Short mmCIF file of C-alpha atoms in Angstrom, two decimals:
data_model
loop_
_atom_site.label_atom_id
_atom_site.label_comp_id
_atom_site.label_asym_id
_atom_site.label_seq_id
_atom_site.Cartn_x
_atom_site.Cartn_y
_atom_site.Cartn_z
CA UNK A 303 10.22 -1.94 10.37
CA UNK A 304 11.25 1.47 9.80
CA UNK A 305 14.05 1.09 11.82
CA UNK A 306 15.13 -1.27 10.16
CA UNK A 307 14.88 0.02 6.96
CA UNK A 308 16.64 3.30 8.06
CA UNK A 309 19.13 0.77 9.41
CA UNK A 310 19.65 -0.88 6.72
CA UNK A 311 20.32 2.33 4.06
CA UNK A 312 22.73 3.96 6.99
CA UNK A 313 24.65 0.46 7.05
CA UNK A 314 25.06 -1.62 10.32
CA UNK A 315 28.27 -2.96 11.93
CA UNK A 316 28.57 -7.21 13.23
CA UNK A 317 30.83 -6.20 15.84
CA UNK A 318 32.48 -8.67 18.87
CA UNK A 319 33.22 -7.02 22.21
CA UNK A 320 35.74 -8.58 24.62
CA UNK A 321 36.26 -7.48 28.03
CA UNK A 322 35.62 -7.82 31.92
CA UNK A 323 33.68 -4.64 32.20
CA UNK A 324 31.52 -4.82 29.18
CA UNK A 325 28.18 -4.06 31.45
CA UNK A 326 29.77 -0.76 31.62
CA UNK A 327 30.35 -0.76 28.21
CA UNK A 328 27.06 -1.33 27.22
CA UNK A 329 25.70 1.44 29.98
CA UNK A 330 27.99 3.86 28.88
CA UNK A 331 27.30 3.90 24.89
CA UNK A 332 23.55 3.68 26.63
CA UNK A 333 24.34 7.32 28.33
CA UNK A 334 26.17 8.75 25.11
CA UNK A 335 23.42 7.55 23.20
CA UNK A 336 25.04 5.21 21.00
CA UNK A 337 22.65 2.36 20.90
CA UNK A 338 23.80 -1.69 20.74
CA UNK A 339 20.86 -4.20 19.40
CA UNK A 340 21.06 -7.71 18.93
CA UNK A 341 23.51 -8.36 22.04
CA UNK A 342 24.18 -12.06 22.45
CA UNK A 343 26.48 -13.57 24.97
CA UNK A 344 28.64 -15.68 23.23
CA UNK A 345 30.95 -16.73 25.67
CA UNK A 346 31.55 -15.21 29.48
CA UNK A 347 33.92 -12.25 28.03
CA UNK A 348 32.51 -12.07 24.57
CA UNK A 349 29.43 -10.71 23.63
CA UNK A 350 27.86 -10.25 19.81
CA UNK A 351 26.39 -6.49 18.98
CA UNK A 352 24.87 -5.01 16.34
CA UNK A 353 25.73 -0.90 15.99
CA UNK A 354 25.39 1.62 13.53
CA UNK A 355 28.14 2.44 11.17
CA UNK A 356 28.03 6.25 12.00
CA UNK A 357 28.82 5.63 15.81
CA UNK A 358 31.91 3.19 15.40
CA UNK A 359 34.06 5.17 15.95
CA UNK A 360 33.13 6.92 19.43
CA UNK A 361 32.01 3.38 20.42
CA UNK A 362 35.83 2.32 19.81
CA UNK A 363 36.64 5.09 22.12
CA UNK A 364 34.51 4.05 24.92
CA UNK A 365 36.01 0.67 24.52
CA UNK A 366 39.23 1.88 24.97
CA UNK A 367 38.50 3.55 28.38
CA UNK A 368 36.52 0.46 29.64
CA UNK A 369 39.52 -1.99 28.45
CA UNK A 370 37.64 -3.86 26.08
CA UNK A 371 38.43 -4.95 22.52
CA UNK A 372 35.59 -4.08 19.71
CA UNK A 373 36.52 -6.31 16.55
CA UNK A 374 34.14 -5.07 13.39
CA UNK A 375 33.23 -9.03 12.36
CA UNK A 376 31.48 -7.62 8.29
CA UNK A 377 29.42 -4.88 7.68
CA UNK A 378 26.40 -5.09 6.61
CA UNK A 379 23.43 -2.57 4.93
CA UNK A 380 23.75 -0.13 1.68
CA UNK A 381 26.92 1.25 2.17
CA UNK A 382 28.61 -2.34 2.50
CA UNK A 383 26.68 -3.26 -0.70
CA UNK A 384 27.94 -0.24 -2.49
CA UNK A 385 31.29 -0.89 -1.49
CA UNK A 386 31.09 -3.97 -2.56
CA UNK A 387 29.34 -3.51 -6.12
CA UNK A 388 31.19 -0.24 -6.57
CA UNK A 389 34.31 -1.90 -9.11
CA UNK A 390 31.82 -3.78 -11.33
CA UNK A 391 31.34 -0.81 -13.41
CA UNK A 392 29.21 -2.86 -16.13
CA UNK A 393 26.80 -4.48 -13.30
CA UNK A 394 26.36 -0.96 -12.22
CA UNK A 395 25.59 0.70 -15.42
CA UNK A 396 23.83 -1.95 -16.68
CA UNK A 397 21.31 -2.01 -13.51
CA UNK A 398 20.73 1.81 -13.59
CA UNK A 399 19.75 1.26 -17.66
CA UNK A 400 17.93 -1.07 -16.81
CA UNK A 401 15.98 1.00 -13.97
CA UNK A 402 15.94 3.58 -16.93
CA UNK A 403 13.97 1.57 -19.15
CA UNK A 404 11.46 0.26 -17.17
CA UNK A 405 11.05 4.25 -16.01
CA UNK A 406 10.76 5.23 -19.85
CA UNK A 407 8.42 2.61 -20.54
CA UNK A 408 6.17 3.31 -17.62
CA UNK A 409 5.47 6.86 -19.91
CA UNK A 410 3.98 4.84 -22.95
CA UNK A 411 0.74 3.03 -23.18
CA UNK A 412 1.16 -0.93 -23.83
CA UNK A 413 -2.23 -2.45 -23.93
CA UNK A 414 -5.63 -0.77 -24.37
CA UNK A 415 -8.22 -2.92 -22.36
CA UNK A 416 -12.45 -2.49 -23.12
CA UNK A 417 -14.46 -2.62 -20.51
CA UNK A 418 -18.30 -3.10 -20.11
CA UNK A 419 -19.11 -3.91 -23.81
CA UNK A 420 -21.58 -6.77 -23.84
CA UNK A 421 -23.31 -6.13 -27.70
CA UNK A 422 -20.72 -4.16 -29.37
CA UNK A 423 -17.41 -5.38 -30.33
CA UNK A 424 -14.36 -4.05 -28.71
CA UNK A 425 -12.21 -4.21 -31.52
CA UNK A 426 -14.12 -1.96 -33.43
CA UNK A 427 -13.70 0.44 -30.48
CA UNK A 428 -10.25 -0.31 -30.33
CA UNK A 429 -9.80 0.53 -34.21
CA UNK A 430 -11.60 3.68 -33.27
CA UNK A 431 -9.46 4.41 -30.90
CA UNK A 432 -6.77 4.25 -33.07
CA UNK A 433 -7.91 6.46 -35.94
CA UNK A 434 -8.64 8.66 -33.14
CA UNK A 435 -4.97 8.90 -32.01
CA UNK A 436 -5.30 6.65 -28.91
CA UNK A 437 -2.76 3.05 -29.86
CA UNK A 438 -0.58 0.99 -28.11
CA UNK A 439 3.06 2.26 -28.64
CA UNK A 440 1.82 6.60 -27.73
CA UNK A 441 3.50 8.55 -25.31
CA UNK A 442 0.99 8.98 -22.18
CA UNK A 443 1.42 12.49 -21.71
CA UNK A 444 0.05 12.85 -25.74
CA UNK A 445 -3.37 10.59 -25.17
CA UNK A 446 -6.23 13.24 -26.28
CA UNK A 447 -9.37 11.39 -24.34
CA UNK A 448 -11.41 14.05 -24.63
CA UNK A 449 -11.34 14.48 -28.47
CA UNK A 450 -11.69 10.71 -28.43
CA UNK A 451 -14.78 10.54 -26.35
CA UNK A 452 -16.24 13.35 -28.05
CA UNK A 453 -15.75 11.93 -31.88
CA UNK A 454 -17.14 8.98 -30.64
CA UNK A 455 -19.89 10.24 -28.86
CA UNK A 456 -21.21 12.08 -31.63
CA UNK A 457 -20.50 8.87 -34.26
CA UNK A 458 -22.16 6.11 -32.62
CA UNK A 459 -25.65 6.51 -30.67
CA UNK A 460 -25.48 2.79 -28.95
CA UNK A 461 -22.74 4.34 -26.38
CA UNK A 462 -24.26 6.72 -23.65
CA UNK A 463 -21.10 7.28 -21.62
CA UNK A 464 -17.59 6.45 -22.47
CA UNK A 465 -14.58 7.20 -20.10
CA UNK A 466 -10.63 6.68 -20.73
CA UNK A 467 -9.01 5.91 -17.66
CA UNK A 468 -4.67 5.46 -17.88
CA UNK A 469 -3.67 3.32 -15.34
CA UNK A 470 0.21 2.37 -15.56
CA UNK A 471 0.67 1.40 -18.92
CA UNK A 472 -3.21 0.60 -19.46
CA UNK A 473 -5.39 2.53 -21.22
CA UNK A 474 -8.85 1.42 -20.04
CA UNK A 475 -12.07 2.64 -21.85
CA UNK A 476 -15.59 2.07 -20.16
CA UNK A 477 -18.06 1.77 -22.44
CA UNK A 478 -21.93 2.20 -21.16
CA UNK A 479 -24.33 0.73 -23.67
CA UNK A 480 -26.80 2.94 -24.51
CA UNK A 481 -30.07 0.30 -24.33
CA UNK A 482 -32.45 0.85 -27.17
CA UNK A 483 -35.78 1.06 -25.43
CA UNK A 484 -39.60 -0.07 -26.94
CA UNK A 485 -41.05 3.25 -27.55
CA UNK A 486 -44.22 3.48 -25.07
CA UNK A 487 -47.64 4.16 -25.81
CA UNK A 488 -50.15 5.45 -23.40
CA UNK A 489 -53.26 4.65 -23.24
CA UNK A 490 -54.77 8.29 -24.28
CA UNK A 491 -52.08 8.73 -26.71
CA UNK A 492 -53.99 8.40 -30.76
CA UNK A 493 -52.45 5.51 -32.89
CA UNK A 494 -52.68 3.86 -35.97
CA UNK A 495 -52.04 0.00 -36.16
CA UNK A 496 -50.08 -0.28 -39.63
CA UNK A 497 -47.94 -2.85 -41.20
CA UNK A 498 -44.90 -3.97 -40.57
CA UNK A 499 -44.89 -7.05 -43.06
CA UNK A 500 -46.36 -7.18 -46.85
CA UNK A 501 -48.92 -9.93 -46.95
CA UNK A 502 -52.70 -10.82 -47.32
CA UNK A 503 -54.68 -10.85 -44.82
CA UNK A 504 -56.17 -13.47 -42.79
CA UNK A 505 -57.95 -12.13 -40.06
CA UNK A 506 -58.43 -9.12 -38.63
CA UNK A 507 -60.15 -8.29 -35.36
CA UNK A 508 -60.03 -4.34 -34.13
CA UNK A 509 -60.98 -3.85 -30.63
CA UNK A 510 -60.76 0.04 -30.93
CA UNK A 511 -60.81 1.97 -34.14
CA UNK A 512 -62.07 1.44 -37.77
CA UNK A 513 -60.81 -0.90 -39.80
CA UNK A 514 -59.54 -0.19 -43.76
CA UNK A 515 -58.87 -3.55 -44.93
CA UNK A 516 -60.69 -7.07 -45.26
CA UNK A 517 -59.52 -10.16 -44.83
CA UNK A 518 -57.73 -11.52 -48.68
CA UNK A 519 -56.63 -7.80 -48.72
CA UNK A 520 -53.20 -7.64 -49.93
CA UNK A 521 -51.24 -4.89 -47.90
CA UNK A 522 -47.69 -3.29 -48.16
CA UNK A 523 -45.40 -2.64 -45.49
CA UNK A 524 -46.74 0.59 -43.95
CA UNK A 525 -49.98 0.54 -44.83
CA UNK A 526 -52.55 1.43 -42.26
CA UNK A 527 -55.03 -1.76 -41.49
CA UNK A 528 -56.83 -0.46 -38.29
CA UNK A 529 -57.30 3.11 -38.14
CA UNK A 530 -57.57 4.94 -34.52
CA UNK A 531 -60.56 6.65 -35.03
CA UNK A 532 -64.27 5.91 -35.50
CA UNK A 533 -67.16 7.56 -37.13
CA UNK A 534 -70.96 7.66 -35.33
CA UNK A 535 -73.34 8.96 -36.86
CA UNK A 536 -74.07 11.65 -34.14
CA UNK A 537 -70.69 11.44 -32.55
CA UNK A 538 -68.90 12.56 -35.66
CA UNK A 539 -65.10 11.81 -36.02
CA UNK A 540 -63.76 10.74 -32.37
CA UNK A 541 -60.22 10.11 -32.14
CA UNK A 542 -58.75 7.02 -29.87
CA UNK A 543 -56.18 4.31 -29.37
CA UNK A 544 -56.22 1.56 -32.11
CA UNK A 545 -56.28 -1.50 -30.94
CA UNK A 546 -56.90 -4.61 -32.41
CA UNK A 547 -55.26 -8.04 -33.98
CA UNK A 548 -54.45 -8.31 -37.57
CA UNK A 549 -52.94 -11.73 -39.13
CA UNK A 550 -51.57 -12.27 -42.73
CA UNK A 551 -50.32 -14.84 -44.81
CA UNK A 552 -46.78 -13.85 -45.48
CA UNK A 553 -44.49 -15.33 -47.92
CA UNK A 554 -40.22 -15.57 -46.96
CA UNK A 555 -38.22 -16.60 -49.76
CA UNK A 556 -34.47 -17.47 -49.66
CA UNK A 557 -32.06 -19.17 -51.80
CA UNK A 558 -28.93 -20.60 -51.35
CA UNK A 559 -26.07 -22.37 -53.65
CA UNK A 560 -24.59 -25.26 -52.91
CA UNK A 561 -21.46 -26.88 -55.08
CA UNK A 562 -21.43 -30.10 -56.46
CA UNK A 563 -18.13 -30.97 -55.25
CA UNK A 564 -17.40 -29.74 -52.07
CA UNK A 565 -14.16 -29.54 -50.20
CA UNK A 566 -14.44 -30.71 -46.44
CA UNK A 567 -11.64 -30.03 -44.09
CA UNK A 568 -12.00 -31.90 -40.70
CA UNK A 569 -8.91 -31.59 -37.75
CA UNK A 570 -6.95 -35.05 -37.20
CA UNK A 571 -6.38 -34.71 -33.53
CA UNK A 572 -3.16 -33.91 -33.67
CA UNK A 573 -1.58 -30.36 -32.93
CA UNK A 574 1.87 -28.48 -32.51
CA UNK A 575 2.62 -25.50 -30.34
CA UNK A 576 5.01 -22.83 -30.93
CA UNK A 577 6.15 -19.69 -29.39
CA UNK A 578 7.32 -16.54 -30.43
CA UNK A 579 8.20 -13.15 -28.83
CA UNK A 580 7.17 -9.98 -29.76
CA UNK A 581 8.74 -6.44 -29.68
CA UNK A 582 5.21 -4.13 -30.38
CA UNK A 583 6.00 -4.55 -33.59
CA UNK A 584 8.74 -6.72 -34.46
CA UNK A 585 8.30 -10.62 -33.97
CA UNK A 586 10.79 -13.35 -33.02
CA UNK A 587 10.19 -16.60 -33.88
CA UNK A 588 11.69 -19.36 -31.62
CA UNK A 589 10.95 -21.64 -34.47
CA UNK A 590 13.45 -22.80 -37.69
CA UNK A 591 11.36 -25.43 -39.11
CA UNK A 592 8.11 -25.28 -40.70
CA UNK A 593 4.70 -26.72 -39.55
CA UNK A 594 5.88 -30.53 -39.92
CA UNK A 595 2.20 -30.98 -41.17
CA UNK A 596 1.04 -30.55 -44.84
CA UNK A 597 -1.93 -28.84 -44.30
CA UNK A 598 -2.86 -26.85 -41.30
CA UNK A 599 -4.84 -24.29 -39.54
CA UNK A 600 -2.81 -21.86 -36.66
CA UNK A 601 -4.20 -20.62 -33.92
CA UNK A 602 -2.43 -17.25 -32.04
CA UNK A 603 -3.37 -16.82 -29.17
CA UNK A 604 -1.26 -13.72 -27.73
CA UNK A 605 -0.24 -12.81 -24.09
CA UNK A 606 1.06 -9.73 -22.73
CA UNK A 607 3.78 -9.60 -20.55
CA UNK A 608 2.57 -7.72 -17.16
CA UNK A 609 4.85 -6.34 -14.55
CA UNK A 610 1.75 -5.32 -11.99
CA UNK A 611 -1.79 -5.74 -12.34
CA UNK A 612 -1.54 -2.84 -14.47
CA UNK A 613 1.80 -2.43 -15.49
CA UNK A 614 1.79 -3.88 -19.00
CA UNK A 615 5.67 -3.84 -20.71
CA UNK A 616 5.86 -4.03 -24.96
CA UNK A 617 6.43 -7.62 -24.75
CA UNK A 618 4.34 -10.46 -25.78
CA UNK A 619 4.16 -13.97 -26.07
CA UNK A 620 2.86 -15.59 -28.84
CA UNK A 621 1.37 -18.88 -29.23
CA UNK A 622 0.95 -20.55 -32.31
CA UNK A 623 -1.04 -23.97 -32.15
CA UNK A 624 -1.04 -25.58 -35.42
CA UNK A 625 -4.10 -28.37 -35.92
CA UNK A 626 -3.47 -31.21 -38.98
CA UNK A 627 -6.13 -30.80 -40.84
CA UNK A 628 -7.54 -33.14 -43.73
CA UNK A 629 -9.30 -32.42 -46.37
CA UNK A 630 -12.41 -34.65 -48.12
CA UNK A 631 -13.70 -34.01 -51.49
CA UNK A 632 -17.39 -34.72 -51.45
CA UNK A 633 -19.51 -34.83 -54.43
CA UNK A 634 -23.01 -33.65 -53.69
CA UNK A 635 -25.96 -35.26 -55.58
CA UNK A 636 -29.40 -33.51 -56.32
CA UNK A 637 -31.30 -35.13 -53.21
CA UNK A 638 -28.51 -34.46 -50.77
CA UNK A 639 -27.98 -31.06 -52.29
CA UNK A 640 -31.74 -30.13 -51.57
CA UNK A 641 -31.23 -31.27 -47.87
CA UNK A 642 -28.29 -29.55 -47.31
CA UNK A 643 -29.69 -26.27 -48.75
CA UNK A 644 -32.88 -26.68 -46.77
CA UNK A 645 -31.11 -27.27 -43.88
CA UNK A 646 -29.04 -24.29 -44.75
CA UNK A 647 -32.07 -22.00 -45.35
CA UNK A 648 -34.16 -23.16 -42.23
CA UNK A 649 -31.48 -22.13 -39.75
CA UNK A 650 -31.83 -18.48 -41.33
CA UNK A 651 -35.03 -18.16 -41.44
CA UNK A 652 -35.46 -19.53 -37.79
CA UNK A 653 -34.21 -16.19 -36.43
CA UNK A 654 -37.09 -14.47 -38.87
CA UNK A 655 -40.13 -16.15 -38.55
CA UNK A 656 -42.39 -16.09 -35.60
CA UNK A 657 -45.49 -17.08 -36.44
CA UNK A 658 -47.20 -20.30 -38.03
CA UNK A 659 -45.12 -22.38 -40.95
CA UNK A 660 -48.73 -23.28 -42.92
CA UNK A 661 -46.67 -24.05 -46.40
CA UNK A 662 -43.20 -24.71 -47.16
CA UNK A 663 -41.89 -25.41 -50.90
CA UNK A 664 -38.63 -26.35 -52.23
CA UNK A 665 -37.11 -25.50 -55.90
CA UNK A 666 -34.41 -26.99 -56.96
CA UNK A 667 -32.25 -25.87 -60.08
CA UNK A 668 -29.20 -27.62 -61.80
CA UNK A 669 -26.20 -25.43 -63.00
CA UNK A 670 -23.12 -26.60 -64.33
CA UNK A 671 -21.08 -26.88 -61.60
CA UNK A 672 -23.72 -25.96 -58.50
CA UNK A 673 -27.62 -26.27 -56.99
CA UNK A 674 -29.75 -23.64 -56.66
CA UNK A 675 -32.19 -23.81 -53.95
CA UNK A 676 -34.77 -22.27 -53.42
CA UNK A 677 -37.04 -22.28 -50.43
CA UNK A 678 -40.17 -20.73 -50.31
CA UNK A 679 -42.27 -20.95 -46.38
CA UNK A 680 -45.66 -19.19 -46.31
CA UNK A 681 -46.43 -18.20 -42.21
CA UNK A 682 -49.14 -16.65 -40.69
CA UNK A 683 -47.58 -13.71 -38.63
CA UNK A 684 -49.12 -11.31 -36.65
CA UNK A 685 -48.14 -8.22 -38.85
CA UNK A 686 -49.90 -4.70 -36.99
CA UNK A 687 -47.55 -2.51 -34.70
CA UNK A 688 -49.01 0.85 -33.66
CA UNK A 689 -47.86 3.72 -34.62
CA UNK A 690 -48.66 7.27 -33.04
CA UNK A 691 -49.73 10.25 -35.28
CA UNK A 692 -51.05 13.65 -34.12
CA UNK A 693 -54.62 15.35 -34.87
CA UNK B 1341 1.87 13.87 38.84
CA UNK B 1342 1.65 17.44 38.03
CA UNK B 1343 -1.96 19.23 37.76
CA UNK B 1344 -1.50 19.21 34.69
CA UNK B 1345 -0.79 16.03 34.39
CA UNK B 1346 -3.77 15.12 35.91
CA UNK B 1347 -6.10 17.36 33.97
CA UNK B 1348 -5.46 16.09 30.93
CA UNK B 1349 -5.34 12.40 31.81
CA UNK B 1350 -1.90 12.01 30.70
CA UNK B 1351 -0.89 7.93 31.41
CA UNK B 1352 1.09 7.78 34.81
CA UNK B 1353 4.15 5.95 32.93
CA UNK B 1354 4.75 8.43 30.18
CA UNK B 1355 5.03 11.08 32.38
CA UNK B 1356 7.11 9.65 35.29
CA UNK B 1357 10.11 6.99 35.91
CA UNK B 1358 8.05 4.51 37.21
CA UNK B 1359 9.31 1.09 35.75
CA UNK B 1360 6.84 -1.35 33.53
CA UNK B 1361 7.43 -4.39 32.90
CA UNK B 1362 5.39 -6.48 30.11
CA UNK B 1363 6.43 -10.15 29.37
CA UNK B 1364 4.98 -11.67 26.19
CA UNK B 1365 4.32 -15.43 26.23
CA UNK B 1366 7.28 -16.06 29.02
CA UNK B 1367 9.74 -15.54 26.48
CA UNK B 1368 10.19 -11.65 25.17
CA UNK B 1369 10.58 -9.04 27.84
CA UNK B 1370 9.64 -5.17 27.60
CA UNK B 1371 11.52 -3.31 30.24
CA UNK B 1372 10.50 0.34 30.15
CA UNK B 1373 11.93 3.22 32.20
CA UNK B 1374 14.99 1.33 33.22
CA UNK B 1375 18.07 2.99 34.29
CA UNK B 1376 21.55 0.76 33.37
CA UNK B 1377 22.49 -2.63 33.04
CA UNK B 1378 24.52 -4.24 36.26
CA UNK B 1379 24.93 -7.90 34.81
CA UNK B 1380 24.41 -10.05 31.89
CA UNK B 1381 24.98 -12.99 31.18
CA UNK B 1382 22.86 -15.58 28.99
CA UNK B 1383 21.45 -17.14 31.88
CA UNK B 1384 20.89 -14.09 34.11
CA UNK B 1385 20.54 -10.14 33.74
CA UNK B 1386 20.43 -7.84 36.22
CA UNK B 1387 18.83 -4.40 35.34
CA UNK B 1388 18.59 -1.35 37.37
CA UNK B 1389 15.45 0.37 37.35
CA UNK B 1390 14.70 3.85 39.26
CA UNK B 1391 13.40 2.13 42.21
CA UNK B 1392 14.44 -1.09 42.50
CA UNK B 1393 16.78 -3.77 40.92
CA UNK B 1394 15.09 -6.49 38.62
CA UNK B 1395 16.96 -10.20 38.15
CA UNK B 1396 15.62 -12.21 35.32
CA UNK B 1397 16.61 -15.92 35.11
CA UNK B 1398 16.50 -17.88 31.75
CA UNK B 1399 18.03 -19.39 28.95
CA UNK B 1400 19.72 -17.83 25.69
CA UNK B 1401 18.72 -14.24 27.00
CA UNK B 1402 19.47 -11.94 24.35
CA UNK B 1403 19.28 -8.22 24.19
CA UNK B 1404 17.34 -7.61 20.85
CA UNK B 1405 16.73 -4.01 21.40
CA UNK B 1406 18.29 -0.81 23.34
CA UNK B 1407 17.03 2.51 23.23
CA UNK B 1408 17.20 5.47 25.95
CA UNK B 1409 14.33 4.33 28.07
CA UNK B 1410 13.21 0.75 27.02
CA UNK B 1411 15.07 -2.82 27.03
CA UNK B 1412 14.02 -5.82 24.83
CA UNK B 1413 15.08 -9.08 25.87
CA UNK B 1414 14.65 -12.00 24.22
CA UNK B 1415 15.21 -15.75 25.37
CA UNK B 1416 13.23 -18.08 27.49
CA UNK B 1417 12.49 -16.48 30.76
CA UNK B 1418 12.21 -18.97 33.69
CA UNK B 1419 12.21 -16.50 36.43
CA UNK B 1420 11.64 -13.24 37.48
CA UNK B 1421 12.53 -11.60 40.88
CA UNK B 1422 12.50 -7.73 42.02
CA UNK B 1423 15.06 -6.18 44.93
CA UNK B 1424 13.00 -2.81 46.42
CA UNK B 1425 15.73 -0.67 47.57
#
């Protein structure tokens, strides 16, 4: 392979031999150290060689003394290339700008990829990033990671360790989520059980500790419901871990407007693609005409053009799918109004409620040109998380 | 072989003239140590090695590779026959 290759960049000679003595030939470059490859027989006087270009000329020589005939059939390898290329001046230049351009380009950063981010959004590290002085379009040698990594360190507290890596043109940045852990109790650690919730209380067992409120108690967010110590009467005050289950009645409002006529727009089916190019910055459209639909919604979906794995070059397709969309005026009446905002209001208040739904009452109010709903559940929750305090 | 040869457990055929021949699936041939060429033809070679003369009989034999000490041929070999001197 290497031979070859060194071969190939020294240039290499097709040559035909003709003679009666062309063993002798062949033993005598063999002793001057001029070495033949490829040697075919082609017919009982003729034989097909391969030789170097740099020994031609003392392999002529030794031809000469052993009678035979060396014709040079084409050259092949760089040199014969160069010769060859050498009088298309614009070919020539044009390849070495070329070569120039991918070079230059390989010193700027063309995509910024986000790895390992799972709950926070990469764009908003990306936009970081770029306020930061790390964007698409900079000059490798300017990238500042460590000012980055340290303005970001210090901003945000859900990143534990952060990392720019410059591969090619690819500015990667591992992200490590910082995981926000339960804070633990022990067991001999003193705690308070307090509110999280406002409500009135429904029931309230304390397995350790003294409790402060009764059940129909109506407590605020924060309160303290079972305390962690207890009272003998020859013990005095002993300190402990609360423990203990307190439930309340808790009341969730939420309201929600919905519009009396109410524009719908629904996708037909049918779709368009079209492509454009883009410079970094400056866009091409392939495209003269318009959307041939009235009303649409695009779609970009954009791709970068990559040379290697890693190698990403300022160029990127752009596809634009456009979807026909129709629209529907509906006109909402009070009784489908109230579903709609129910429906509207459960979803969100799925997420919040965990305990019981005992209750649930709807309000409906008529504006001019809209609904008011208003939903109000009453759940029984479990409402007491322990918190620690120090004697 | 030298002593010093043998102390160090150099291989016998780097160190002496002694020809080796490998054939590879009856049709590439790895001549080392040989001295010159006597014939060739496509159907026949004839290559002198230090001690002895080696005749190889095939079809399409080709000479893919020279250097100072070893000879590639290629081609399909049929036979193979040594002359001790």
């Amino acid at each position: 392979m290497l031979k070859r290759l060194i071969n190939f960049v020294l240039g290499y000679i097709n040559v035909e031999i003709e003679g009666y003595y062309i063993e002798k030939f062949i033993n005598m470059c063999k002793r001057k150290e001029i070495f033949l490859w490829g040697i075919r027989k082609q017919k009982v006087t003729v034989l097909k060689a391969k030789i170097a270009k740099i020994d031609i000329e003392q392999a002529k020589s030794i031809a000469q003394e052993n009678q035979c005939i060396i014709k040079i059939k084409n050259q092949k390898g760089f040199p014969g290339l160069w010769k060859r290329y050498k009088k298309r001046k614009i070919f020539i230049i044009s390849f070495f700008l070329l070569l120039g351009m991918v070079y230059l380009s390989s010193k700027f950063i063309w995509n910024i990829e986000i790895q390992g981010t799972s709950k926070i959004n990469p764009d908003e590290i990306v936009k970081e990033a770029e306020d930061s002085g790390l964007k698409v379009g900079m000059l490798k040698c300017k990238v500042d990671a460590e000012s980055f990594i340290n303005k970001l360190r210090m901003e945000r507290t859900d990143i534990s360790w952060l990392g720019v890596e410059i591969k090619g043109t690819n500015a990667i940045i591992k992200v490590v989520e910082a995981e926000e852990k339960p804070e633990m109790f022990d067991e001999n650690d003193y705690c308070n059980i307090i509110a999280n919730k406002s409500g009135e209380i429904t029931k309230i067992y304390a397995h350790s500790g003294t409790p402060l409120v009764k059940e129909g108690d109506v407590v605020e967010k924060g309160d303290v419901l079972i305390a962690g110590w207890m009272e003998g009467n020859f013990t005095g005050k002993q300190y402990m871990n609360g423990n203990g289950v307190v439930k309340a009645k808790i009341k969730y409002t939420d309201s929600e407007k919905i519009d009396k006529k109410e524009i719908k727009r629904e996708r037909t089916g049918k779709k368009e693609n079209k492509i454009s190019i883009k410079f970094n910055n400056f866009k091409i459209n392939f495209y003269k005409r318009l959307s041939k639909f009235e009303k649409y919604d695009t779609i970009y979906a954009e791709k970068k053009l990559q040379l290697l794995p890693n190698y990403y070059l300022p160029i990127s397709f752009i596809e634009n799918t456009n979807f026909e969309i129709y629209e529907t005026e509906k006109i909402n009446d009070y009784s489908s109004a109230k579903l709609q905002g129910e429906e509207v209001i459960h979803n969100k208040m799925d997420k919040l409620i965990h305990g019981e739904i005992i209750d649930k009452s709807t309000d409906v109010i008529e504006y001019d040109d809209y609904y008011k709903i208003t939903v109000m559940y009453e759940v029984i929750e479990k409402i007491g998380t322990k918190e620690k305090f120090n004697i | 072989m030298s002593k010093f040869d043998k102390l160090f457990e150099i291989p016998q055929e780097l160190v002496s003239e002694i020809p080796k021949v490998t054939i590879l699936g009856f049709e590439k041939l790895l001549l080392e140590n040989y001295k010159y060429i006597l014939e060739y033809q496509d159907v026949f070679i004839r290559v002198k090695m230090k001690f002895g003369i080696i005749n190889i009989y095939g079809v399409n034999l080709e000479m893919i590779e020279m250097t100072k000490d070893d000879l590639i041929i290629m081609g399909t070999v049929e036979s193979i026959e040594f002359e001790k001197l």
